[in-house]
Short mmCIF file of C-alpha atoms and ligand atoms in Angstrom, two decimals:
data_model
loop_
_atom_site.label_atom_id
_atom_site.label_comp_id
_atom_site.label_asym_id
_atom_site.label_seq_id
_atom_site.Cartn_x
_atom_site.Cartn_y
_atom_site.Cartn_z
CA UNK A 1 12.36 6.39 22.52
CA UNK A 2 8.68 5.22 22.14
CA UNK A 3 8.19 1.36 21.59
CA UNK A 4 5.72 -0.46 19.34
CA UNK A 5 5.32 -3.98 20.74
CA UNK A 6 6.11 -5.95 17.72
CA UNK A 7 7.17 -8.99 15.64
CA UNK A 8 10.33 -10.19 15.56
CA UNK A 9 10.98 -7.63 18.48
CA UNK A 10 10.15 -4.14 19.34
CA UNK A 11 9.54 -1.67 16.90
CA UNK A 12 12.28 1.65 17.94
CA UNK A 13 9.80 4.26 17.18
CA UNK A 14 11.23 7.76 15.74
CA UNK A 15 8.11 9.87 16.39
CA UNK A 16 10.38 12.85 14.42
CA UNK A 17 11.14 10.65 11.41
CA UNK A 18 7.78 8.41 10.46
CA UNK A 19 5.42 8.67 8.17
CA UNK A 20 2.40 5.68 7.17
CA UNK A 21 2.23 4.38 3.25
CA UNK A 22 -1.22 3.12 2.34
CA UNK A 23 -0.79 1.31 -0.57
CA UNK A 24 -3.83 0.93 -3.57
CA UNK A 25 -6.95 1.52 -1.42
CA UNK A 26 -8.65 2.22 -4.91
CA UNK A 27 -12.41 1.21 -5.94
CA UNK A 28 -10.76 -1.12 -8.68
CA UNK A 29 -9.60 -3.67 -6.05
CA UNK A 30 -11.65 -3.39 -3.40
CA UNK A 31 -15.33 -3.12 -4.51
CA UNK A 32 -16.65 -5.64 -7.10
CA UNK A 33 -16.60 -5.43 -10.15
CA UNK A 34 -13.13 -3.84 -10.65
CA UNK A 35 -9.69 -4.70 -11.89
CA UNK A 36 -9.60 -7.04 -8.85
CA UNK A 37 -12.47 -9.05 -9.23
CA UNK A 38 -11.74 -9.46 -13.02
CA UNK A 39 -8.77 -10.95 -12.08
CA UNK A 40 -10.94 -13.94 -10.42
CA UNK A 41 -10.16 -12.47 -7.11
CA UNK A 42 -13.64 -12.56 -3.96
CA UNK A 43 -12.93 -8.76 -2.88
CA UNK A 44 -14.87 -8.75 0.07
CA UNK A 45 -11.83 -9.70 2.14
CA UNK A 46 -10.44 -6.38 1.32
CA UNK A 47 -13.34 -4.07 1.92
CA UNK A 48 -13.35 -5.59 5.95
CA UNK A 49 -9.96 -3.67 6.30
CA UNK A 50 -11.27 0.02 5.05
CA UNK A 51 -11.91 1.18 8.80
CA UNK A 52 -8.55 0.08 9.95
CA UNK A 53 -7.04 2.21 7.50
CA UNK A 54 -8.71 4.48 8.04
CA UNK A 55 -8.14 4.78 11.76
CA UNK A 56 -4.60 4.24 11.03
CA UNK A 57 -4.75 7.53 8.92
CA UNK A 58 -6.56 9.29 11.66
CA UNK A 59 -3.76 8.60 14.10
CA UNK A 60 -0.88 9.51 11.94
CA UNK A 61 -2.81 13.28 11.23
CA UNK A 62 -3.40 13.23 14.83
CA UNK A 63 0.12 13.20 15.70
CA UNK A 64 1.14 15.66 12.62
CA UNK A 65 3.05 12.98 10.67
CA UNK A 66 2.88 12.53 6.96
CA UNK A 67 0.44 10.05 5.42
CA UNK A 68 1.62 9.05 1.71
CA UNK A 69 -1.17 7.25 -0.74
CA UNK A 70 -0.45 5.38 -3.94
CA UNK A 71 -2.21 4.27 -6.56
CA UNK A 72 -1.95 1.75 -9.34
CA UNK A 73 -2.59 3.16 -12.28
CA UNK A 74 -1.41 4.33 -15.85
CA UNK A 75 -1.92 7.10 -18.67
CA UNK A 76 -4.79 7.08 -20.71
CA UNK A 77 -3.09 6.40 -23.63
CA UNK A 78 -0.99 3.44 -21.91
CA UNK A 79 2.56 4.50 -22.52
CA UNK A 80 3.20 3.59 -19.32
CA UNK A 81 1.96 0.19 -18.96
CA UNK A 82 4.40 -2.50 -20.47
CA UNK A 83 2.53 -4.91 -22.68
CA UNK A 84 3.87 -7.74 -20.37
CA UNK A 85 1.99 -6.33 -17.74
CA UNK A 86 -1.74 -5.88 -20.15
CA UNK A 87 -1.34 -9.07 -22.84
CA UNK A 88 -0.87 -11.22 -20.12
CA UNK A 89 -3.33 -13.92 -19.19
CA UNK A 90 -6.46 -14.68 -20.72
CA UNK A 91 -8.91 -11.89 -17.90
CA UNK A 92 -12.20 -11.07 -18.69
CA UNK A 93 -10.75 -6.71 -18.35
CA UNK A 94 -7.79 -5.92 -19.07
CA UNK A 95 -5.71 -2.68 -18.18
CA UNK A 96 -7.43 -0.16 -19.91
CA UNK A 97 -10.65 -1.67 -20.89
CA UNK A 98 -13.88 0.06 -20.62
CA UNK A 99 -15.51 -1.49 -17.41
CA UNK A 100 -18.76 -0.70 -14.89
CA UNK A 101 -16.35 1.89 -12.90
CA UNK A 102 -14.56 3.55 -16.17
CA UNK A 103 -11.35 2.30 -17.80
CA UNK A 104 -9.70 -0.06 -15.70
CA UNK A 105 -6.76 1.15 -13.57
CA UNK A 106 -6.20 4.24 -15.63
CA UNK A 107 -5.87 7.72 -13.90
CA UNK A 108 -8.70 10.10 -13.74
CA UNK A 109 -11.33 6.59 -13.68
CA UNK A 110 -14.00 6.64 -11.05
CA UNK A 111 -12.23 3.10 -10.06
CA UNK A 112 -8.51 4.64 -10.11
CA UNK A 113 -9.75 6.68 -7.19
CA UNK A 114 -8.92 5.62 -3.12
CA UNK A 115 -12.04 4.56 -1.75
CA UNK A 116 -14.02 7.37 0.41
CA UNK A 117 -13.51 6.44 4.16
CA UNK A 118 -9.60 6.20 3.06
CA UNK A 119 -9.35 9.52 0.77
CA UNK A 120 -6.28 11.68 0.83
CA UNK A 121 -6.62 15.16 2.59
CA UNK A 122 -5.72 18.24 1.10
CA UNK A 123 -1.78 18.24 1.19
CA UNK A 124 -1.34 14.67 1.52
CA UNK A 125 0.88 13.12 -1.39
CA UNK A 126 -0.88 10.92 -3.48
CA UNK A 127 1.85 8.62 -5.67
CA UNK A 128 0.34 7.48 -9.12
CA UNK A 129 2.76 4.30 -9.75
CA UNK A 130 2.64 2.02 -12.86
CA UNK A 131 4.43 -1.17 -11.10
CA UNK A 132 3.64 -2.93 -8.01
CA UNK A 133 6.34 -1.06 -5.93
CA UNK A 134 5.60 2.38 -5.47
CA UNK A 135 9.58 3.17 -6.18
CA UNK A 136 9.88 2.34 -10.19
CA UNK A 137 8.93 5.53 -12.34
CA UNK A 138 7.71 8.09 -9.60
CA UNK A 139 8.46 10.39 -7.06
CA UNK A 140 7.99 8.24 -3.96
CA UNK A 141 11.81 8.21 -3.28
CA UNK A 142 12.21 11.77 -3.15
CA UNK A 143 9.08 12.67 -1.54
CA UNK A 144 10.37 10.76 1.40
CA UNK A 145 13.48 12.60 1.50
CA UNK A 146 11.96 15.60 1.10
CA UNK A 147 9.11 14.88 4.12
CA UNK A 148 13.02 13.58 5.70
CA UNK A 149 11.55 9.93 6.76
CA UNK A 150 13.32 7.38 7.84
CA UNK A 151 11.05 4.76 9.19
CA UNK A 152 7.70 3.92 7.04
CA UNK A 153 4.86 2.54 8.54
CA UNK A 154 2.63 0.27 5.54
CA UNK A 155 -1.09 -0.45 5.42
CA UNK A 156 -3.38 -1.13 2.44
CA UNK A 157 -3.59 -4.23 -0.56
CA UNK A 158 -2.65 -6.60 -1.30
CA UNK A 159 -0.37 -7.92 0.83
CA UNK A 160 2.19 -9.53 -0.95
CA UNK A 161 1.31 -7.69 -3.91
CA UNK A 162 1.97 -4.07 -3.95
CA UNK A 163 2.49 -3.75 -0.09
CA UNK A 164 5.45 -6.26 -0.10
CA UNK A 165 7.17 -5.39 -2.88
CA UNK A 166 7.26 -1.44 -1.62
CA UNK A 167 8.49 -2.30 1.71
CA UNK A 168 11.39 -4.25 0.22
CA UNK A 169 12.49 -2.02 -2.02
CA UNK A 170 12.21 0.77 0.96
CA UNK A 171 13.91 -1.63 3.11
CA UNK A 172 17.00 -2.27 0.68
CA UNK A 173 16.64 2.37 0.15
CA UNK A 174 17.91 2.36 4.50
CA UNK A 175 14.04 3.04 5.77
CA UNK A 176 12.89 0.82 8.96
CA UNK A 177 9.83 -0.74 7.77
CA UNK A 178 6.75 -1.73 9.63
CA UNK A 179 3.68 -3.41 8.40
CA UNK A 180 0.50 -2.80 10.00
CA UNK A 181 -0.81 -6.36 9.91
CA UNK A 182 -4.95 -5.67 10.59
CA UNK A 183 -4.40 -2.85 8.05
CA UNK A 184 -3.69 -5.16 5.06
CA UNK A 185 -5.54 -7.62 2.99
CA UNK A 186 -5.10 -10.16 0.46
CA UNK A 187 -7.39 -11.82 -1.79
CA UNK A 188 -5.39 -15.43 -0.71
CA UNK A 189 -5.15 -15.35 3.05
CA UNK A 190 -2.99 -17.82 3.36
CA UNK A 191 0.06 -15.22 1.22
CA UNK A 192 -0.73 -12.52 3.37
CA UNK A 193 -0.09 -15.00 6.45
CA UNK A 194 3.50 -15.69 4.73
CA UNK A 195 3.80 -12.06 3.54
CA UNK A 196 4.14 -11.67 7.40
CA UNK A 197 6.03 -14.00 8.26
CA UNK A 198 8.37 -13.83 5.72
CA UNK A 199 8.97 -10.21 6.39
CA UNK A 200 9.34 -10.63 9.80
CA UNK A 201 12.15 -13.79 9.32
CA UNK A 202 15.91 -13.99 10.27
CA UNK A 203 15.54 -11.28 12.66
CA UNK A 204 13.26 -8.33 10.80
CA UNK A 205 14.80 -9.73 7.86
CA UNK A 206 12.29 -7.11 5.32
CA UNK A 207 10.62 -5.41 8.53
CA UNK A 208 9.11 -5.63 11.53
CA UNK A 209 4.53 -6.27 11.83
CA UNK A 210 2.57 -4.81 14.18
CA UNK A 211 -1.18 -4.65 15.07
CA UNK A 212 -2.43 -1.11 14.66
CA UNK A 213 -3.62 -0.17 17.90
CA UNK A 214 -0.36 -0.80 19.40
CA UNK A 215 0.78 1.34 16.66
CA UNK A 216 -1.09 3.96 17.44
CA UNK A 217 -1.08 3.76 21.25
CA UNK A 218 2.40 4.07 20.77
CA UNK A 219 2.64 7.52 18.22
CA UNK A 220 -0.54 9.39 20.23
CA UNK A 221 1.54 8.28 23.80
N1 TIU E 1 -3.59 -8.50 -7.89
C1 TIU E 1 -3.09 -8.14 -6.71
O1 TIU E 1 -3.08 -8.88 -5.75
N2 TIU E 1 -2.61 -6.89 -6.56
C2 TIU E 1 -2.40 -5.94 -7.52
O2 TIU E 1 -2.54 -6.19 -8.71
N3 TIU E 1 -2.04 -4.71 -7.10
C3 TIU E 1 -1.83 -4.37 -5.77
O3 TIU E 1 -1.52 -5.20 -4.95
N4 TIU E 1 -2.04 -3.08 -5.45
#
């Protein structure tokens, strides 16, 4: 069995049984003037990562495994977005506003969409998800079931946001989780840096983290 040189320890690769997650690569948090950025956040950080991803994508088509995309986003009429989630704070968009790249976070919005360089290809599943973990209200679960994976590579933002959250609730659901770590971004850098390192605690404690070249030397070898 294939090995990806990785933290805590070696990553067992099942060539048969992986498939990569990229989480949220939408225009609303990575180019400005989106949801992102009207949270406060400098975006630019996360717009560095886009060819990563993207070669990360490249590799797992290469080798004929699945690539899964989400997106953050809700209904136009906002059923599903819990008025925890909208009300809160005092941001200068919220949730469904009108903004400069269409209603924020809603589906079918120019800034809903994954940006260009990471777009899904005809085929690929793309998971629409109204929480931060792509699990709650959707069809990720049994999608992966159905594409029979058991270990789930994760790029994409924001770190300890959306990424984090998914790969412990796949984690706790049996799957062997690995974070690609040059394949993720944060708007703080110092959460992603203990995003990592708290996944990768008390022995692969949430997952294992690797860089993505060794990930891919490892699926094209
Ligand atoms: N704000 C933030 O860091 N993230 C999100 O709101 N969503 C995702 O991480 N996708």
């Amino acid at each position: 069995m294939p090995a990806i040189d990785a933290k805590p320890f070696a990553f067992p690769l099942d060539r048969d049984a992986v498939g990569l997650v990229v989480i949220d690569m939408q225009r609303d948090f990575i180019e400005p003037g989106g949801f992102g950025a009207a949270l406060g956040n400098d975006v630019t950080r996360l717009e560095a990562i886009v060819p990563t991803v993207a070669s990360l994508i490249a590799g797992f088509r290469r080798a004929g495994r699945p690539v899964i995309h989400t997106r953050e986003c809700h209904r136009p009429d906002l059923s599903d977005c819990p008025p925890a989630k909208r009300l809160r704070g005092a941001p200068s968009l919220r949730i469904g506003d009108p903004g400069p790249m269409g209603r924020i976070l809603i589906a079918g919005e120019p800034g809903a969409e994954i940006v260009a360089a990471c777009a899904p290809a005809p085929g690929e599943t793309v998971i629409d998800k109204p929480g931060k973990g792509a699990f709650h209200a959707t069809e990720f679960g049994p999608t992966l079931a159905r594409l029979g994976l058991r270990q789930l590579v994760f790029a994409g933002v924001t770190t300890e946001v959306c990424v984090q959250t998914t790969m412990r609730e796949a984690n706790d659901r049996g799957f062997d989780c690995l974070l690609a770590t040059d394949a993720t971004e944060s708007y703080f850098p110092d959460f992603k840096e203990a995003a990592i390192a708290m996944i990768v605690a008390q022995g692969a404690i949430v997952g294992w983290a690797a860089e993505t070249d060794a990930i891919l030397g490892a699926l094209d070898g």
